[in-house]
Amino acid sequence: NGKRQIPIRRKISIMSKTSEYLAPAENCAELAAEATHLPTKKRYERMEAAWRSLHEEQRWLDGEIPPLEQAA
């Protein structure tokens, strides 16, 4: 049919890449919740937000979520 098939193994490695970004995000969230020093807490919260942003971007790159519609 002329279409190139992606091996199953490749699909699995792509899917696991998105979950690789969630573990550090969750870790940062836990560290932020336990932090008693406000600047440290805020640093962990920013790090969590960055990891979650990477997770969402990877989901978009993998085609799991559609791109936002551009304003007219």
Short mmCIF file of C-alpha atoms in Angstrom, two decimals:
data_model
loop_
_atom_site.label_atom_id
_atom_site.label_comp_id
_atom_site.label_asym_id
_atom_site.label_seq_id
_atom_site.Cartn_x
_atom_site.Cartn_y
_atom_site.Cartn_z
CA ASN A 1 0.00 0.00 0.00
CA GLY A 2 3.06 2.26 0.04
CA LYS A 3 2.58 3.44 3.65
CA ARG A 4 5.47 2.83 6.00
CA GLN A 5 4.50 0.94 9.13
CA ILE A 6 6.01 1.97 12.46
CA PRO A 7 7.20 -1.08 14.41
CA ILE A 8 5.26 -1.77 17.60
CA ARG A 9 8.44 -1.47 19.66
CA ARG A 10 8.87 2.11 18.44
CA LYS A 11 5.30 3.03 19.37
CA ILE A 12 5.83 1.72 22.89
CA SER A 13 9.02 3.73 23.35
CA ILE A 14 7.28 6.89 22.12
CA MET A 15 4.35 6.36 24.47
CA SER A 16 6.62 5.80 27.44
CA LYS A 17 8.42 9.06 26.72
CA THR A 18 5.38 11.07 27.82
CA SER A 19 5.25 9.21 31.13
CA GLU A 20 8.95 9.94 31.66
CA TYR A 21 8.00 13.58 32.16
CA LEU A 22 5.30 12.85 34.73
CA ALA A 23 7.50 11.13 37.31
CA PRO A 24 9.77 14.16 37.85
CA ALA A 25 6.70 16.44 37.91
CA GLU A 26 5.10 14.35 40.64
CA ASN A 27 8.37 14.23 42.55
CA CYS A 28 8.65 18.03 42.40
CA ALA A 29 5.05 18.35 43.60
CA GLU A 30 5.84 16.14 46.60
CA LEU A 31 8.99 18.09 47.37
CA ALA A 32 7.08 21.38 47.12
CA ALA A 33 4.42 20.10 49.49
CA GLU A 34 7.09 19.13 52.03
CA ALA A 35 9.21 22.29 51.66
CA THR A 36 9.22 24.63 54.62
CA HIS A 37 11.35 27.33 53.02
CA LEU A 38 9.21 29.51 50.71
CA PRO A 39 11.82 30.10 47.96
CA THR A 40 12.51 26.35 47.85
CA LYS A 41 8.79 25.60 47.67
CA LYS A 42 8.35 28.04 44.79
CA ARG A 43 11.38 26.58 42.97
CA TYR A 44 9.88 23.06 43.17
CA GLU A 45 6.52 24.39 41.99
CA ARG A 46 8.18 26.02 38.95
CA MET A 47 10.06 22.81 38.22
CA GLU A 48 6.83 20.81 38.46
CA ALA A 49 5.13 23.21 36.03
CA ALA A 50 8.04 22.87 33.59
CA TRP A 51 7.92 19.05 33.65
CA ARG A 52 4.14 19.07 33.16
CA SER A 53 4.56 21.46 30.24
CA LEU A 54 7.08 19.07 28.67
CA HIS A 55 4.61 16.23 29.22
CA GLU A 56 1.81 18.10 27.45
CA GLU A 57 4.09 19.13 24.58
CA GLN A 58 5.20 15.53 24.09
CA ARG A 59 1.57 14.37 24.09
CA TRP A 60 0.89 16.92 21.33
CA LEU A 61 3.97 15.79 19.37
CA ASP A 62 2.81 12.18 19.68
CA GLY A 63 -0.64 13.14 18.35
CA GLU A 64 -2.42 12.29 21.60
CA ILE A 65 -3.99 15.75 21.81
CA PRO A 66 -4.99 18.02 18.92
CA PRO A 67 -3.26 21.36 18.32
CA LEU A 68 -5.12 24.47 19.40
CA GLU A 69 -7.12 26.17 16.70
CA GLN A 70 -5.58 29.42 15.57
CA ALA A 71 -7.61 32.57 16.04
CA ALA A 72 -9.08 33.95 12.80
#
